[in-house]
Each structure stands twice: as C-alpha cells, then as structure tokens.
Amino acid sequence: MPPERRSRTKPDRRPGVSLDRKNRTKPGRRAGAGPGGPPRKAAPSSQRKPPARPSAAAAAIAVAAEEERRLRQRNRLTLEEDKPAVERCLEELVFGDVEDNEDALLRRLQGSRVQVQEDSGDSEVENEAKDNFLFQKKPVWVDEEDENDEMVDMLSNRFRKDMMKNASESKLSKDKLQKRLKEEFQHAMGGVPAWVETGKRKTSSDGESEEDEDDLLQRTGNFISTSASLPKGILKVKNCLHANAERPTTARISSVQFHPCAQVVMVAARDNAVSLFQVDGKTNPKIQSIYLEKFPIFKACFSATGEEVLAASIHSKVLYVYDMLAGKLIPVHQVRGLKEKIVRSFEVSPDGSFLLINGVAGYLHLLSMKDGEVYVWDVNSRKCLNRFVDEGSLYGLSIATSRNGQYVACGSNCGVVNIYNQDSCLQETNPKPIKAIMNLVTGVTSLSFNPTTEILAIASEEMKEAVRLVHLPSCTVFSNFPVIKKKTVSLVHTMDFSPRSGYFALGNEKGKALLYRLHHYSEF
C-alpha cells in the first residue's frame, strides 16, 4: 500500500458526529424558520419530514470516494513514471488514458466494434501497419556475417548436384539456389501453377465474389476441364505402379498391349508367360496368366475383337491362339503357303480380316521396308500402289501410320524419324517429310501413334532411356519425358497407348511394364 494511503485517516462516519455538525443551529434561529423569512409554524407530527440522515451519509461516502480516487490517480502517475514508454503506450491503447475512469473504459470497449466497422474502408497497407504496430521490435543485436551470402555446396547432395548446369556451379548462393529450385519446379509443372497466381489476383468487388461462390456451391459436376487439343511443351504425366507388379519377372518384356475394349493390359515376356492385368493405376490386379512351355515369346497381341491372344516365339514356326472366352489354347503348327522356318513378327489388320506375318525378304507385308524404300500394297488387288524413298535413310527399322490416316512415320538405323503426310506417300516417289525428329542417336526400333493422333512415341532398344514422345501437329518433343535423371526406363522393347490415350505403357529388358497416366485424357 502506498505511504499516502497508510497515513491518510479515514473520516469519522459516526452518525452522531456528522449529524451534530450538519444540524447544529445558530443561536437566535428557531427550528422551522426560513433563512430570511418570518418564522413558520411547525407542521403536525403526521406531516413532518424525517430527518436527513441518508443524504448526509451519501455525501460523506462521496467525499471519501473522491479522496480515494485522487490518491489512486496520484499513485498511478507515480508508478507510470517508472514504466517504459512502450508499456505505457500499450496500456493506453488497451485500457485508455490514465485520467479515464471505469465508465470511460466501458465506453471505449463498447465503441470499439463500431470503430472497426467505420475503419474498414482504410487501405490494406494502413490496416496492416496498425496490426503490426504492436509487434514491431528492434533486434537486440545484428550479426554482420548474416548479411553475407552463404554459399551452398552443390556437390554434397545428389539432388542439388542434378540441378547444376555446368561444372563451375559447384557452389551457389542461397538466392541463386532458391531461383534454381523455382526454375526446376516451374519446368516440372509446365509453368507457374494457377494456385500461385491466385493470391495476386483481386476480384472487382466483394459482392461479385460472394455471388460466384454461391453459384459454385449450388452446382455439382466436374469443374476441372482440359482443352480440346493437347498442348505442346510439357506433358502432364504421372508414373504409376508397374502394370505387372503382381507378377514380377526378370525376363525381357517382349510385348505390352492394351485391350481394345476392356480396361485390361497384356504383358508378354521371354519367360514363356502371357499375363492379363486390370488397369487402375494403383494396384493393377492380375486377372490371368498363361504359361507356354518351351516357348519364349517374341511377340503377342490381341485380335481385333479382343477375344483372342496371338503369340509367336523366337525359334519356332508355331503360332499360338488363346481363346479367352472359351479358355482354350490352340496351337497353329503350319500356315498354308508359308514356308518360313521361324515365325516371329506379325500384325493384325485393324478390321481383323488379315494376319500379316513377317517372313524373309519382305514377303507378305502391307508395309515393308528394304534398302530405305517403302512399299505400299493393296491387299485386295495384291498390287503395289506406290514406292517412295525415305529421305536420308539407308536402312529402315520401323514404320507406323496414324489411325486417322494423316501421318506416316519411318524410323531409320541412324536414329532419325521422318514424319510424312500420308497422301504424299501414296502419290509421290520422293515425298518431303513434314519434320525429321533427330532426338535419338541409335536405330529407331519402335514407333507408335496414340489413338487421337496427337502423340508419336519413338524408341530405340539399343540405348537406355532412348524414348521420346513427339507432339503432333507441332512435331516437337515433350521436354519432361522421360525424366533422364531418374533413369527408370532403361532399354525399351515395346510400347502402346490405351484405347483413349489415358495410359501409356513401356516394356523394358528388366522385366518391368512401366505404366504412365496421361492426365490430359480423362478416359482409359
């Protein structure tokens, strides 16, 4: 307790003392007489007013309260002088000025809500400055070494090592490393994501924003839509679980193909087995496996209807046909008119009417290559319609046509893929390619168009990670596939697209059927 309060003596509140002082009359003044008027008659006892005891007590209490308030204010001022300026400012903002009493404090607290609403029109910078006013503190000390750029060793971490552009970038500052990380992220995402730019964009008014939000909550459906055509540059692709994860093998994958109607993929390997898997991108459960004794599979594919599976071996002329509906395996030991000792490669025509077997010297081909030339045959008339020279090719290894009849792709032994217009291939002997893809340096052994003719997959089994996806019609290569740094593709021997381009599969020499989800296409 402050010394002033201890030394202060409480006023004598005894009724007798206070009443004697207040009610003491001067000599010569009678009771009931006015201050300057004639004496009045005393009122009857029934009409007399009670003595003013309560008013006198209230006055004494008020005097004591006023005295106590003054002492409290004096003590508060004495204590305030010892407080720091920041603490006094904080107390004034929260509790009001020192001279304010309890009623003024209540009025300030009640009026704070109204004041907040009135101040809502202030700019965001002013509001932010007000919010941060109480939390701004100066640092106690500053280390000068913190201001210098700390160099980060890029060789100590394998992830940072992959971000080096040249050998001179063995050490980078934190700012440069942060910029490099942003570049890697934008390169992987195909640019700056929309959610990054969302915070920078402002709506025209709060009313319009609320209306849009209400309209969004009142509707159901798919709000994520893709463009009609596939954009070039970056392909939105996701690496899924291997298609044959439930039946792993170390033998080379010879064939991988999607079913034409069902969400099923077939995987055939050199371990004499053909397996069917349900494609969901997560677990890919196995449906069935067929084992062919002493029959290392060179190629396997579905029939046009998807009811049969045909398989050929690397050292046999027997052709196996598996009827999936009946569950029967039918061996075809001899093909009439075929004198080949070994049947390896074959193709099924899109309408399912013809089975084309690749023999010696280029016989029985719809599209065959010899000495860099391509022959186009009419199956009905058994005549060659045209022969054209593949520009710059000495030896052709692969050929593919798009399903819409627009493009013809030819792969040579030097790694060049020429993309032609199919009409020019049917009419000219020396057609000019639309574009020559030179991203591979070894022989192109696999070519495949996707069903929408927007992607051309090219691969070489002679070099690891030698696979590219070409965007059509721009004829440019997608820069983010494959991820060379991860080196998970290895040697590609076979590849295929799902019926609606939702998935893409690769088969390598390690026995893995790699599966990728192409997000641009919503269906299987």
Short mmCIF file of N, CA, C and O in Angstrom, two decimals, residues 13-125:
data_model
loop_
_atom_site.label_atom_id
_atom_site.label_comp_id
_atom_site.label_asym_id
_atom_site.label_seq_id
_atom_site.Cartn_x
_atom_site.Cartn_y
_atom_site.Cartn_z
N ARG A 13 -17.25 8.49 10.33
CA ARG A 13 -18.56 8.29 9.71
C ARG A 13 -19.64 7.99 10.75
O ARG A 13 -20.70 7.47 10.40
N ARG A 14 -19.38 8.29 12.01
CA ARG A 14 -20.42 8.00 13.01
C ARG A 14 -21.59 8.95 12.82
O ARG A 14 -21.41 10.15 12.62
N PRO A 15 -22.79 8.43 12.88
CA PRO A 15 -23.95 9.28 12.60
C PRO A 15 -24.07 10.45 13.55
O PRO A 15 -24.47 11.54 13.17
N GLY A 16 -23.72 10.22 14.77
CA GLY A 16 -23.91 11.30 15.74
C GLY A 16 -23.05 12.50 15.46
O GLY A 16 -23.46 13.64 15.56
N VAL A 17 -21.82 12.23 15.07
CA VAL A 17 -20.90 13.35 14.85
C VAL A 17 -21.31 14.14 13.63
O VAL A 17 -21.39 15.35 13.63
N SER A 18 -21.57 13.45 12.53
CA SER A 18 -21.92 14.14 11.28
C SER A 18 -23.24 14.87 11.43
O SER A 18 -23.42 15.96 10.93
N LEU A 19 -24.20 14.30 12.15
CA LEU A 19 -25.50 14.94 12.27
C LEU A 19 -25.41 16.15 13.17
O LEU A 19 -26.11 17.14 12.96
N ASP A 20 -24.53 16.07 14.17
CA ASP A 20 -24.42 17.24 15.04
C ASP A 20 -23.85 18.42 14.27
O ASP A 20 -24.23 19.56 14.46
N ARG A 21 -22.90 18.18 13.37
CA ARG A 21 -22.33 19.26 12.60
C ARG A 21 -23.34 19.83 11.62
O ARG A 21 -23.45 21.03 11.44
N LYS A 22 -24.03 18.97 10.96
CA LYS A 22 -24.96 19.41 9.94
C LYS A 22 -26.19 20.08 10.53
O LYS A 22 -26.74 21.03 9.97
N ASN A 23 -26.67 19.56 11.63
CA ASN A 23 -27.95 20.03 12.19
C ASN A 23 -27.78 21.04 13.30
O ASN A 23 -28.74 21.38 13.99
N ARG A 24 -26.54 21.45 13.53
CA ARG A 24 -26.33 22.42 14.61
C ARG A 24 -26.88 23.79 14.17
O ARG A 24 -26.52 24.29 13.10
N THR A 25 -27.74 24.39 14.97
CA THR A 25 -28.39 25.67 14.62
C THR A 25 -27.71 26.79 15.36
O THR A 25 -27.23 26.62 16.49
N LYS A 26 -27.73 27.94 14.67
CA LYS A 26 -27.12 29.10 15.28
C LYS A 26 -28.02 29.65 16.37
O LYS A 26 -29.23 29.48 16.33
N PRO A 27 -27.47 30.42 17.31
CA PRO A 27 -28.31 30.99 18.37
C PRO A 27 -29.25 32.02 17.79
O PRO A 27 -28.93 32.74 16.87
N GLY A 28 -30.42 32.06 18.33
CA GLY A 28 -31.42 33.03 17.92
C GLY A 28 -32.24 32.57 16.73
O GLY A 28 -33.08 33.31 16.26
N ARG A 29 -31.93 31.36 16.10
CA ARG A 29 -32.71 30.85 14.97
C ARG A 29 -33.56 29.71 15.47
O ARG A 29 -33.04 28.75 16.03
N ARG A 30 -34.84 29.83 15.23
CA ARG A 30 -35.75 28.79 15.70
C ARG A 30 -35.88 27.69 14.68
O ARG A 30 -35.70 27.93 13.49
N ALA A 31 -36.27 26.58 15.18
CA ALA A 31 -36.46 25.46 14.27
C ALA A 31 -37.65 25.73 13.41
O ALA A 31 -38.70 26.12 13.89
N GLY A 32 -37.52 25.47 12.15
CA GLY A 32 -38.61 25.65 11.21
C GLY A 32 -38.63 27.00 10.58
O GLY A 32 -39.45 27.27 9.72
N ALA A 33 -37.73 27.91 10.98
CA ALA A 33 -37.71 29.24 10.39
C ALA A 33 -36.89 29.21 9.14
O ALA A 33 -35.88 28.53 9.04
N GLY A 34 -37.27 30.00 8.14
CA GLY A 34 -36.53 30.08 6.89
C GLY A 34 -35.29 30.91 7.07
O GLY A 34 -35.08 31.55 8.08
N PRO A 35 -34.48 30.98 6.06
CA PRO A 35 -33.23 31.72 6.18
C PRO A 35 -33.44 33.19 6.33
O PRO A 35 -32.70 33.86 7.02
N GLY A 36 -34.45 33.81 5.71
CA GLY A 36 -34.65 35.25 5.82
C GLY A 36 -36.09 35.64 6.03
O GLY A 36 -36.43 36.80 6.03
N GLY A 37 -36.94 34.69 6.14
CA GLY A 37 -38.36 34.98 6.26
C GLY A 37 -38.86 34.87 7.66
O GLY A 37 -38.13 34.56 8.61
N PRO A 38 -40.11 35.15 7.83
CA PRO A 38 -40.71 35.04 9.17
C PRO A 38 -40.77 33.63 9.62
O PRO A 38 -40.73 32.69 8.82
N PRO A 39 -40.91 33.46 10.89
CA PRO A 39 -40.98 32.08 11.41
C PRO A 39 -42.25 31.38 10.95
O PRO A 39 -43.30 31.99 10.83
N ARG A 40 -42.03 30.08 10.60
CA ARG A 40 -43.18 29.28 10.17
C ARG A 40 -43.66 28.43 11.31
O ARG A 40 -42.91 28.08 12.21
N LYS A 41 -44.90 28.08 11.16
CA LYS A 41 -45.48 27.21 12.17
C LYS A 41 -45.01 25.80 11.96
O LYS A 41 -44.85 25.33 10.84
N ALA A 42 -44.88 25.11 13.07
CA ALA A 42 -44.44 23.72 12.97
C ALA A 42 -45.55 22.87 12.41
O ALA A 42 -46.72 23.02 12.77
N ALA A 43 -45.20 21.98 11.50
CA ALA A 43 -46.20 21.10 10.87
C ALA A 43 -46.62 20.03 11.86
O ALA A 43 -45.90 19.74 12.81
N PRO A 44 -47.79 19.50 11.65
CA PRO A 44 -48.25 18.43 12.52
C PRO A 44 -47.28 17.27 12.49
O PRO A 44 -46.52 17.08 11.53
N SER A 45 -47.38 16.46 13.52
CA SER A 45 -46.45 15.33 13.61
C SER A 45 -46.63 14.35 12.48
O SER A 45 -45.70 13.69 12.04
N SER A 46 -47.86 14.26 11.95
CA SER A 46 -48.12 13.32 10.85
C SER A 46 -47.55 13.81 9.54
O SER A 46 -47.33 13.03 8.62
N GLN A 47 -47.35 15.14 9.36
CA GLN A 47 -46.86 15.69 8.10
C GLN A 47 -45.39 16.09 8.17
O GLN A 47 -44.87 16.65 7.22
N ARG A 48 -44.75 15.87 9.25
CA ARG A 48 -43.34 16.24 9.35
C ARG A 48 -42.45 15.29 8.52
O ARG A 48 -42.69 14.10 8.45
N LYS A 49 -41.36 15.89 7.89
CA LYS A 49 -40.41 15.08 7.11
C LYS A 49 -39.43 14.42 8.05
O LYS A 49 -39.06 14.99 9.06
N PRO A 50 -38.93 13.24 7.67
CA PRO A 50 -37.94 12.55 8.52
C PRO A 50 -36.63 13.30 8.48
O PRO A 50 -36.35 14.06 7.56
N PRO A 51 -35.82 13.12 9.43
CA PRO A 51 -34.51 13.78 9.44
C PRO A 51 -33.64 13.35 8.27
O PRO A 51 -33.77 12.24 7.76
N ALA A 52 -32.72 14.23 7.78
CA ALA A 52 -31.90 14.00 6.57
C ALA A 52 -30.67 13.17 6.87
O ALA A 52 -29.55 13.56 6.59
N ARG A 53 -30.87 12.05 7.49
CA ARG A 53 -29.73 11.17 7.79
C ARG A 53 -29.15 10.50 6.53
O ARG A 53 -27.95 10.49 6.34
N PRO A 54 -29.97 9.92 5.63
CA PRO A 54 -29.39 9.25 4.46
C PRO A 54 -28.62 10.19 3.57
O PRO A 54 -27.56 9.86 3.05
N SER A 55 -29.09 11.41 3.32
CA SER A 55 -28.38 12.33 2.43
C SER A 55 -27.04 12.71 3.02
O SER A 55 -26.04 12.87 2.30
N ALA A 56 -26.95 12.87 4.25
CA ALA A 56 -25.69 13.20 4.89
C ALA A 56 -24.69 12.05 4.78
O ALA A 56 -23.49 12.24 4.52
N ALA A 57 -25.17 10.80 4.94
CA ALA A 57 -24.29 9.63 4.81
C ALA A 57 -23.77 9.49 3.39
O ALA A 57 -22.60 9.18 3.14
N ALA A 58 -24.67 9.76 2.40
CA ALA A 58 -24.24 9.66 0.99
C ALA A 58 -23.20 10.70 0.67
O ALA A 58 -22.24 10.46 -0.07
N ALA A 59 -23.38 11.90 1.21
CA ALA A 59 -22.40 12.95 0.97
C ALA A 59 -21.04 12.60 1.56
O ALA A 59 -20.00 12.83 0.94
N ALA A 60 -21.07 11.99 2.72
CA ALA A 60 -19.80 11.58 3.35
C ALA A 60 -19.10 10.51 2.53
O ALA A 60 -17.88 10.51 2.34
N ILE A 61 -19.91 9.57 2.02
CA ILE A 61 -19.33 8.49 1.19
C ILE A 61 -18.75 9.06 -0.10
O ILE A 61 -17.68 8.65 -0.57
N ALA A 62 -19.44 10.03 -0.70
CA ALA A 62 -18.95 10.63 -1.95
C ALA A 62 -17.65 11.36 -1.72
O ALA A 62 -16.72 11.31 -2.54
N VAL A 63 -17.55 12.06 -0.59
CA VAL A 63 -16.31 12.77 -0.27
C VAL A 63 -15.16 11.78 -0.10
O VAL A 63 -14.05 11.99 -0.61
N ALA A 64 -15.45 10.69 0.60
CA ALA A 64 -14.39 9.68 0.80
C ALA A 64 -13.97 9.04 -0.52
O ALA A 64 -12.78 8.79 -0.76
N ALA A 65 -14.95 8.77 -1.41
CA ALA A 65 -14.63 8.15 -2.70
C ALA A 65 -13.80 9.08 -3.56
O ALA A 65 -12.87 8.65 -4.27
N GLU A 66 -14.16 10.38 -3.53
CA GLU A 66 -13.40 11.36 -4.32
C GLU A 66 -11.97 11.44 -3.82
O GLU A 66 -11.02 11.51 -4.59
N GLU A 67 -11.81 11.41 -2.49
CA GLU A 67 -10.47 11.46 -1.93
C GLU A 67 -9.66 10.21 -2.29
O GLU A 67 -8.47 10.29 -2.64
N GLU A 68 -10.33 9.08 -2.27
CA GLU A 68 -9.64 7.83 -2.64
C GLU A 68 -9.25 7.82 -4.11
O GLU A 68 -8.19 7.31 -4.50
N ARG A 69 -10.10 8.38 -4.96
CA ARG A 69 -9.80 8.42 -6.39
C ARG A 69 -8.59 9.29 -6.67
O ARG A 69 -7.73 8.97 -7.50
N ARG A 70 -8.51 10.41 -5.96
CA ARG A 70 -7.36 11.29 -6.15
C ARG A 70 -6.06 10.62 -5.73
O ARG A 70 -5.03 10.71 -6.40
N LEU A 71 -6.13 9.93 -4.58
CA LEU A 71 -4.93 9.22 -4.14
C LEU A 71 -4.53 8.10 -5.11
O LEU A 71 -3.35 7.88 -5.38
N ARG A 72 -5.54 7.40 -5.66
CA ARG A 72 -5.27 6.31 -6.61
C ARG A 72 -4.62 6.87 -7.89
O ARG A 72 -3.69 6.29 -8.45
N GLN A 73 -5.14 8.02 -8.35
CA GLN A 73 -4.58 8.63 -9.55
C GLN A 73 -3.15 9.09 -9.31
O GLN A 73 -2.27 8.96 -10.16
N ARG A 74 -2.91 9.67 -8.07
CA ARG A 74 -1.57 10.13 -7.74
C ARG A 74 -0.59 8.95 -7.70
O ARG A 74 0.53 9.03 -8.20
N ASN A 75 -1.03 7.83 -7.11
CA ASN A 75 -0.18 6.64 -7.05
C ASN A 75 0.08 6.08 -8.45
O ASN A 75 1.17 5.61 -8.76
N ARG A 76 -0.95 6.12 -9.30
CA ARG A 76 -0.80 5.59 -10.65
C ARG A 76 0.20 6.43 -11.45
O ARG A 76 1.02 5.91 -12.20
N LEU A 77 0.13 7.74 -11.31
CA LEU A 77 1.08 8.60 -12.01
C LEU A 77 2.50 8.35 -11.54
O LEU A 77 3.45 8.38 -12.31
N THR A 78 2.61 8.08 -10.20
CA THR A 78 3.94 7.79 -9.67
C THR A 78 4.51 6.50 -10.26
O THR A 78 5.68 6.40 -10.62
N LEU A 79 3.64 5.47 -10.38
CA LEU A 79 4.08 4.20 -10.96
C LEU A 79 4.35 4.31 -12.45
O LEU A 79 5.22 3.63 -13.00
N GLU A 80 3.56 5.14 -13.16
CA GLU A 80 3.72 5.26 -14.61
C GLU A 80 5.07 5.85 -14.98
O GLU A 80 5.59 5.61 -16.06
N GLU A 81 5.61 6.68 -14.08
CA GLU A 81 6.89 7.30 -14.42
C GLU A 81 8.01 6.28 -14.51
O GLU A 81 8.99 6.49 -15.21
N ASP A 82 7.87 5.16 -13.77
CA ASP A 82 8.91 4.14 -13.78
C ASP A 82 8.74 3.14 -14.93
O ASP A 82 9.63 2.32 -15.15
N LYS A 83 7.62 3.15 -15.67
CA LYS A 83 7.37 2.17 -16.74
C LYS A 83 8.00 2.65 -18.04
O LYS A 83 8.08 3.85 -18.30
N PRO A 84 8.39 1.71 -18.90
CA PRO A 84 8.92 2.10 -20.22
C PRO A 84 7.82 2.73 -21.07
O PRO A 84 6.62 2.53 -20.86
N ALA A 85 8.26 3.47 -22.08
CA ALA A 85 7.30 4.17 -22.96
C ALA A 85 6.44 3.18 -23.74
O ALA A 85 5.26 3.41 -23.99
N VAL A 86 7.04 2.04 -24.16
CA VAL A 86 6.27 1.06 -24.93
C VAL A 86 5.16 0.47 -24.09
O VAL A 86 4.02 0.28 -24.55
N GLU A 87 5.45 0.18 -22.83
CA GLU A 87 4.44 -0.41 -21.96
C GLU A 87 3.32 0.59 -21.68
O GLU A 87 2.14 0.23 -21.64
N ARG A 88 3.69 1.89 -21.47
CA ARG A 88 2.64 2.89 -21.24
C ARG A 88 1.76 3.05 -22.48
O ARG A 88 0.53 3.19 -22.37
N CYS A 89 2.38 3.01 -23.66
CA CYS A 89 1.59 3.13 -24.90
C CYS A 89 0.64 1.97 -25.06
O CYS A 89 -0.51 2.13 -25.47
N LEU A 90 1.13 0.76 -24.71
CA LEU A 90 0.28 -0.42 -24.82
C LEU A 90 -0.90 -0.35 -23.86
O LEU A 90 -2.04 -0.67 -24.22
N GLU A 91 -0.66 0.10 -22.62
CA GLU A 91 -1.76 0.21 -21.66
C GLU A 91 -2.77 1.27 -22.06
O GLU A 91 -3.98 1.11 -21.87
N GLU A 92 -2.28 2.38 -22.66
CA GLU A 92 -3.21 3.40 -23.11
C GLU A 92 -4.09 2.90 -24.25
O GLU A 92 -5.28 3.22 -24.33
N LEU A 93 -3.49 2.08 -25.15
CA LEU A 93 -4.29 1.55 -26.26
C LEU A 93 -5.34 0.56 -25.78
O LEU A 93 -6.44 0.49 -26.31
N VAL A 94 -4.98 -0.23 -24.77
CA VAL A 94 -5.90 -1.28 -24.31
C VAL A 94 -6.88 -0.75 -23.27
O VAL A 94 -8.11 -0.95 -23.38
N PHE A 95 -6.38 -0.04 -22.24
CA PHE A 95 -7.23 0.38 -21.12
C PHE A 95 -7.63 1.85 -21.16
O PHE A 95 -8.39 2.31 -20.32
N GLY A 96 -7.10 2.62 -22.11
CA GLY A 96 -7.45 4.02 -22.17
C GLY A 96 -6.43 4.88 -21.43
O GLY A 96 -5.42 4.40 -20.89
N ASP A 97 -6.69 6.17 -21.42
CA ASP A 97 -5.78 7.10 -20.78
C ASP A 97 -5.83 6.93 -19.26
O ASP A 97 -6.76 6.35 -18.69
N VAL A 98 -4.83 7.50 -18.60
CA VAL A 98 -4.77 7.39 -17.14
C VAL A 98 -5.92 8.11 -16.48
O VAL A 98 -6.46 7.68 -15.47
N GLU A 99 -6.32 9.22 -17.08
CA GLU A 99 -7.37 10.01 -16.47
C GLU A 99 -8.75 9.43 -16.69
O GLU A 99 -9.72 9.90 -16.11
N ASP A 100 -8.87 8.44 -17.55
CA ASP A 100 -10.19 7.84 -17.78
C ASP A 100 -10.58 7.00 -16.59
O ASP A 100 -9.77 6.27 -16.01
N ASN A 101 -11.85 7.08 -16.21
CA ASN A 101 -12.35 6.25 -15.13
C ASN A 101 -12.96 4.98 -15.69
O ASN A 101 -12.87 4.68 -16.89
N GLU A 102 -13.60 4.21 -14.83
CA GLU A 102 -14.18 2.94 -15.26
C GLU A 102 -15.27 3.13 -16.30
O GLU A 102 -15.39 2.35 -17.24
N ASP A 103 -16.08 4.15 -16.14
CA ASP A 103 -17.15 4.38 -17.12
C ASP A 103 -16.58 4.70 -18.50
O ASP A 103 -17.08 4.24 -19.53
N ALA A 104 -15.53 5.51 -18.53
CA ALA A 104 -14.91 5.83 -19.82
C ALA A 104 -14.31 4.60 -20.47
O ALA A 104 -14.35 4.41 -21.69
N LEU A 105 -13.74 3.69 -19.62
CA LEU A 105 -13.19 2.45 -20.17
C LEU A 105 -14.26 1.58 -20.79
O LEU A 105 -14.09 1.01 -21.86
N LEU A 106 -15.41 1.50 -20.12
CA LEU A 106 -16.51 0.72 -20.67
C LEU A 106 -17.00 1.31 -21.98
O LEU A 106 -17.32 0.60 -22.93
N ARG A 107 -17.06 2.64 -22.05
CA ARG A 107 -17.50 3.28 -23.30
C ARG A 107 -16.51 3.01 -24.43
O ARG A 107 -16.89 2.79 -25.57
N ARG A 108 -15.22 3.00 -24.09
CA ARG A 108 -14.22 2.71 -25.13
C ARG A 108 -14.34 1.28 -25.63
O ARG A 108 -14.23 1.02 -26.83
N LEU A 109 -14.57 0.32 -24.71
CA LEU A 109 -14.71 -1.07 -25.13
C LEU A 109 -15.97 -1.29 -25.95
O LEU A 109 -15.98 -2.06 -26.91
N GLN A 110 -17.06 -0.66 -25.59
CA GLN A 110 -18.30 -0.81 -26.34
C GLN A 110 -18.22 -0.15 -27.71
O GLN A 110 -18.83 -0.61 -28.67
N GLY A 111 -17.48 0.92 -27.80
CA GLY A 111 -17.39 1.62 -29.07
C GLY A 111 -16.33 1.08 -30.00
O GLY A 111 -16.19 1.55 -31.13
N SER A 112 -15.57 0.04 -29.57
CA SER A 112 -14.52 -0.48 -30.43
C SER A 112 -15.08 -1.21 -31.64
O SER A 112 -14.53 -1.17 -32.73
N ARG A 113 -16.24 -1.89 -31.45
CA ARG A 113 -16.82 -2.62 -32.58
C ARG A 113 -17.28 -1.65 -33.67
O ARG A 113 -17.06 -1.85 -34.85
N VAL A 114 -17.91 -0.57 -33.25
CA VAL A 114 -18.37 0.40 -34.24
C VAL A 114 -17.20 1.04 -34.95
O VAL A 114 -17.21 1.27 -36.15
N GLN A 115 -16.13 1.28 -34.20
CA GLN A 115 -14.98 1.91 -34.79
C GLN A 115 -14.31 1.00 -35.81
O GLN A 115 -13.84 1.45 -36.84
N VAL A 116 -14.29 -0.31 -35.53
CA VAL A 116 -13.71 -1.24 -36.50
C VAL A 116 -14.48 -1.24 -37.80
O VAL A 116 -13.93 -1.26 -38.89
N GLN A 117 -15.83 -1.19 -37.70
CA GLN A 117 -16.64 -1.16 -38.91
C GLN A 117 -16.44 0.13 -39.68
O GLN A 117 -16.43 0.16 -40.91
N GLU A 118 -16.28 1.26 -38.96
CA GLU A 118 -16.09 2.51 -39.67
C GLU A 118 -14.72 2.57 -40.33
O GLU A 118 -14.54 3.20 -41.37
N ASP A 119 -13.73 1.93 -39.71
CA ASP A 119 -12.38 1.97 -40.27
C ASP A 119 -12.14 0.93 -41.33
O ASP A 119 -11.02 0.78 -41.83
N SER A 120 -13.15 0.11 -41.69
CA SER A 120 -12.96 -0.95 -42.68
C SER A 120 -12.64 -0.40 -44.05
O SER A 120 -12.14 -1.10 -44.91
N GLY A 121 -12.92 0.87 -44.28
CA GLY A 121 -12.64 1.47 -45.57
C GLY A 121 -11.19 1.87 -45.75
O GLY A 121 -10.81 2.36 -46.81
N ASP A 122 -10.37 1.71 -44.72
CA ASP A 122 -8.96 2.07 -44.85
C ASP A 122 -8.26 1.14 -45.81
O ASP A 122 -8.70 0.02 -46.07
N SER A 123 -7.18 1.58 -46.33
CA SER A 123 -6.42 0.77 -47.26
C SER A 123 -5.79 -0.41 -46.54
O SER A 123 -5.62 -0.40 -45.32
N GLU A 124 -5.42 -1.44 -47.30
CA GLU A 124 -4.84 -2.65 -46.71
C GLU A 124 -3.48 -2.34 -46.10
O GLU A 124 -3.08 -2.93 -45.10
N VAL A 125 -2.76 -1.40 -46.70
CA VAL A 125 -1.45 -1.06 -46.15
C VAL A 125 -1.58 -0.44 -44.78
O VAL A 125 -0.83 -0.74 -43.84
#
